[in-house]
Coordinates of C-alpha atoms in Angstrom, one line a residue:
Chain A
E1 CA -4.0 191.3 8.9
P2 CA -2.3 189.3 6.0
E3 CA 0.6 191.1 4.3
V4 CA 2.7 190.8 1.3
T5 CA 6.3 190.1 2.4
Q6 CA 9.5 190.6 0.4
T7 CA 13.1 189.5 0.9
P8 CA 15.7 190.7 1.1
S9 CA 14.9 194.3 2.2
H10 CA 18.2 195.5 0.7
Q11 CA 20.5 193.9 -1.8
V12 CA 23.8 195.1 -3.3
T13 CA 25.2 193.4 -6.3
Q14 CA 27.9 193.9 -8.9
M15 CA 26.9 194.8 -12.5
G16 CA 26.5 191.7 -14.6
Q17 CA 25.5 189.5 -11.7
E18 CA 22.1 187.7 -11.4
V19 CA 19.7 188.7 -8.6
I20 CA 16.6 187.0 -7.4
L21 CA 14.0 189.1 -5.5
R22 CA 11.5 187.1 -3.5
C23 CA 8.0 187.8 -2.5
V24 CA 5.3 186.0 -0.6
P25 CA 1.9 187.2 -1.7
I26 CA -1.2 187.0 0.5
S27 CA -2.2 183.4 0.6
N28 CA -5.6 183.5 -1.2
H29 CA -4.5 185.9 -3.8
L30 CA -4.3 184.8 -7.4
Y31 CA -2.8 187.8 -9.3
F32 CA 0.7 189.0 -8.7
Y33 CA 2.7 192.0 -9.8
W34 CA 6.1 193.5 -9.8
Y35 CA 6.7 197.2 -9.9
R36 CA 9.9 199.2 -9.6
Q37 CA 10.6 202.7 -8.4
I38 CA 13.9 204.3 -9.4
L39 CA 15.0 206.8 -6.8
G40 CA 13.1 210.1 -7.1
Q41 CA 10.9 208.7 -9.9
K42 CA 7.4 207.3 -10.1
V43 CA 6.4 203.7 -9.5
E44 CA 6.4 201.8 -12.8
F45 CA 4.6 198.6 -13.7
L46 CA 6.9 195.7 -14.7
V47 CA 4.8 192.5 -15.0
S48 CA 1.6 190.8 -13.9
F49 CA 1.3 187.1 -13.4
Y50 CA -1.7 184.7 -13.2
N51 CA -2.2 181.0 -13.4
N52 CA 1.6 180.4 -13.7
E53 CA 2.1 182.7 -16.7
I54 CA 2.7 186.3 -17.5
S55 CA -0.6 188.1 -18.3
E56 CA 0.9 191.5 -19.1
K57 CA 4.3 193.1 -19.1
S58 CA 5.7 196.6 -19.8
E59 CA 8.4 197.6 -22.2
I60 CA 10.8 197.7 -19.2
F61 CA 10.4 194.0 -18.7
D62 CA 12.8 192.8 -21.3
D63 CA 14.6 189.5 -21.7
Q64 CA 16.8 190.2 -18.7
F65 CA 13.8 189.8 -16.5
S66 CA 11.9 186.7 -15.6
V67 CA 9.3 185.8 -13.0
E68 CA 8.4 182.5 -11.4
R69 CA 6.1 181.0 -8.8
P70 CA 8.2 178.1 -7.9
D71 CA 6.4 176.5 -5.0
G72 CA 2.9 177.9 -4.7
S73 CA 3.8 180.5 -2.1
N74 CA 6.8 182.4 -3.4
F75 CA 6.8 184.8 -6.4
T76 CA 10.2 185.7 -7.7
L77 CA 11.7 188.3 -10.0
K78 CA 15.0 187.4 -11.5
I79 CA 17.3 189.8 -13.2
R80 CA 19.8 187.8 -15.2
S81 CA 22.6 190.3 -15.7
T82 CA 22.1 193.4 -13.7
K83 CA 22.9 196.9 -15.1
L84 CA 23.5 200.1 -13.2
E85 CA 20.1 201.3 -14.2
D86 CA 18.4 198.4 -12.5
S87 CA 19.1 200.1 -9.2
A88 CA 15.7 200.8 -7.8
M89 CA 13.1 199.8 -5.2
Y90 CA 11.2 196.7 -6.4
F91 CA 7.7 196.2 -5.1
C92 CA 5.7 193.1 -5.2
A93 CA 1.9 193.3 -5.1
S94 CA -0.9 190.8 -5.1
Q95 CA -4.7 190.8 -5.4
T96 CA -7.5 188.3 -5.0
G97 CA -9.0 188.4 -8.5
L98 CA -9.9 190.8 -11.3
G99 CA -13.4 191.6 -10.3
D100 CA -14.6 195.0 -9.3
Q101 CA -13.5 196.4 -6.0
E102 CA -10.2 194.4 -6.2
T103 CA -7.2 196.1 -4.6
Q104 CA -3.5 195.5 -5.0
Y105 CA -1.7 195.0 -1.8
F106 CA 2.0 196.0 -1.9
G107 CA 4.9 194.6 0.0
P108 CA 7.5 196.8 1.7
G109 CA 9.9 196.5 -1.3
T110 CA 13.5 195.4 -1.9
R111 CA 16.0 198.1 -2.5
L112 CA 18.5 196.9 -5.1
L113 CA 21.8 198.7 -5.6
V114 CA 23.9 197.7 -8.6
L115 CA 27.5 198.8 -8.5
Chain B
A1 CA -1.8 208.7 -24.6
Q2 CA -2.9 207.4 -21.3
S3 CA -1.4 209.4 -18.4
V4 CA -1.7 210.2 -14.8
T5 CA -0.6 213.7 -13.7
Q6 CA 0.1 215.0 -10.2
P7 CA 0.9 218.6 -10.9
D8 CA 2.4 219.4 -7.5
I9 CA 5.7 217.8 -6.7
H10 CA 5.9 219.2 -3.2
I11 CA 3.3 220.7 -0.9
T12 CA 3.8 222.2 2.5
V13 CA 1.0 222.7 4.9
S14 CA 0.7 223.6 8.6
E15 CA -0.5 221.1 11.0
G16 CA -4.2 221.4 11.4
A17 CA -4.7 223.0 8.0
S18 CA -6.7 221.4 5.2
L19 CA -5.1 219.6 2.4
E20 CA -5.9 218.9 -1.2
L21 CA -3.6 216.9 -3.5
R22 CA -4.4 217.0 -7.2
C23 CA -4.6 214.1 -9.6
N24 CA -5.6 214.3 -13.3
Y25 CA -5.8 211.4 -15.7
S26 CA -6.2 211.0 -19.4
Y27 CA -7.8 207.8 -20.4
G28 CA -10.4 206.8 -23.0
A29 CA -12.6 205.1 -20.5
T30 CA -13.2 205.8 -16.8
P31 CA -10.4 204.0 -15.1
Y32 CA -10.3 202.6 -11.6
L33 CA -8.7 205.2 -9.4
F34 CA -6.5 204.9 -6.3
W35 CA -4.5 206.9 -3.8
Y36 CA -1.5 205.3 -2.1
V37 CA 0.7 206.7 0.6
Q38 CA 4.4 205.9 1.0
S39 CA 6.1 206.9 4.2
P40 CA 9.9 207.2 4.2
G41 CA 11.5 203.7 3.7
Q42 CA 8.1 202.1 3.6
G43 CA 6.0 200.4 1.1
L44 CA 2.8 201.6 -0.5
Q45 CA -0.3 201.7 1.6
L46 CA -3.8 202.1 0.0
L47 CA -5.6 205.1 1.2
L48 CA -8.8 204.8 -0.9
K49 CA -10.1 203.7 -4.2
Y50 CA -12.9 204.5 -6.7
F51 CA -14.5 201.9 -8.9
S52 CA -18.0 203.1 -9.4
G53 CA -21.0 204.6 -7.6
D54 CA -20.7 207.5 -5.2
T55 CA -18.1 209.9 -6.5
L56 CA -17.0 210.9 -3.0
V57 CA -14.9 208.2 -1.5
Q58 CA -13.9 207.9 2.1
G59 CA -10.5 206.3 3.0
I60 CA -8.4 205.5 5.9
K61 CA -6.7 208.1 8.2
G62 CA -9.4 210.7 7.6
F63 CA -8.7 211.1 3.9
E64 CA -11.4 211.4 1.2
A65 CA -11.3 211.9 -2.6
E66 CA -13.8 213.0 -5.1
F67 CA -14.0 211.7 -8.7
K68 CA -15.0 214.4 -11.1
R69 CA -15.6 212.8 -14.5
S70 CA -16.0 216.1 -16.3
Q71 CA -12.7 217.3 -15.1
S72 CA -10.9 213.9 -15.3
C73 CA -9.6 214.4 -11.8
F74 CA -9.5 212.5 -8.5
N75 CA -8.2 214.9 -5.9
L76 CA -7.3 213.7 -2.4
R77 CA -8.5 215.8 0.6
K78 CA -8.1 215.9 4.3
P79 CA -9.8 218.6 6.5
S80 CA -7.1 218.7 9.1
V81 CA -3.6 217.5 8.6
H82 CA -1.5 215.8 11.3
W83 CA 2.3 215.8 11.4
S84 CA 2.2 212.0 10.8
D85 CA 0.7 212.6 7.4
A86 CA 4.0 213.8 6.0
A87 CA 4.8 211.3 3.3
E88 CA 4.8 210.8 -0.5
Y89 CA 1.3 210.4 -2.0
F90 CA 0.7 208.6 -5.3
C91 CA -2.4 208.7 -7.5
A92 CA -2.8 205.6 -9.6
V93 CA -5.2 204.4 -12.3
G94 CA -5.9 200.9 -13.4
L95 CA -7.8 199.5 -16.3
S96 CA -9.9 196.3 -16.2
N97 CA -8.8 195.3 -19.6
S98 CA -5.1 195.4 -18.6
G99 CA -5.3 193.1 -15.6
Y100 CA -5.4 196.2 -13.4
A101 CA -1.8 197.0 -13.9
L102 CA -1.5 200.3 -12.2
N103 CA -0.2 203.4 -13.8
F104 CA 1.2 205.7 -11.1
G105 CA 1.6 209.5 -11.1
K106 CA 5.0 210.9 -10.1
G107 CA 3.8 211.6 -6.6
T108 CA 3.4 214.6 -4.3
S109 CA 5.7 215.0 -1.3
L110 CA 3.8 216.4 1.6
L111 CA 5.6 218.3 4.3
V112 CA 3.8 219.3 7.5
T113 CA 5.0 222.2 9.5
P114 CA 4.3 222.8 13.2

């Protein structure tokens, strides 16, 4: 069964450094999402992406964040200058379309630790 | 304000006992409703979803959920819990006019005792 994959599984970085989290959505999916889960808290929506542009973003997704689909298969989340509070599990998700019965399939996550 | 509430942070049940996890939502329109499960160190797996139609929805692993519009709830049930069901359970809602960005509840941690 097709899966969403994410790399790396864990990343440790120093505050102020840039990080890029990578996701490979399911191949025939057109809508892509990033969510994050700070330890012990709920999963929070960051951004959705369709047709090479952001379709919606939350207030968390500020100018330090950006997303890109550089090559038709990868979907990346970049944090330009990491802060301690960016430490979280980051989940990528994808779905086929926006019709009824659509489901978001989640990747296993990347655990980011900012020191 | 739009919200998703899972009133129980932790629930402990004995193996073989029945389970009900509560989820309440507050939205102007009927949202799309989901239950996801997260095992330790794992990603989110979809258990079941409700879009329309029959209000009793069957999912994987023997789970079911019932949408009750009058009570704005979508509780998850299982008649007999197995030790492998110990995990974190998240209720989520999505709105078609927001690109289905999911709004998650805070989760309920399920512990299964022998």
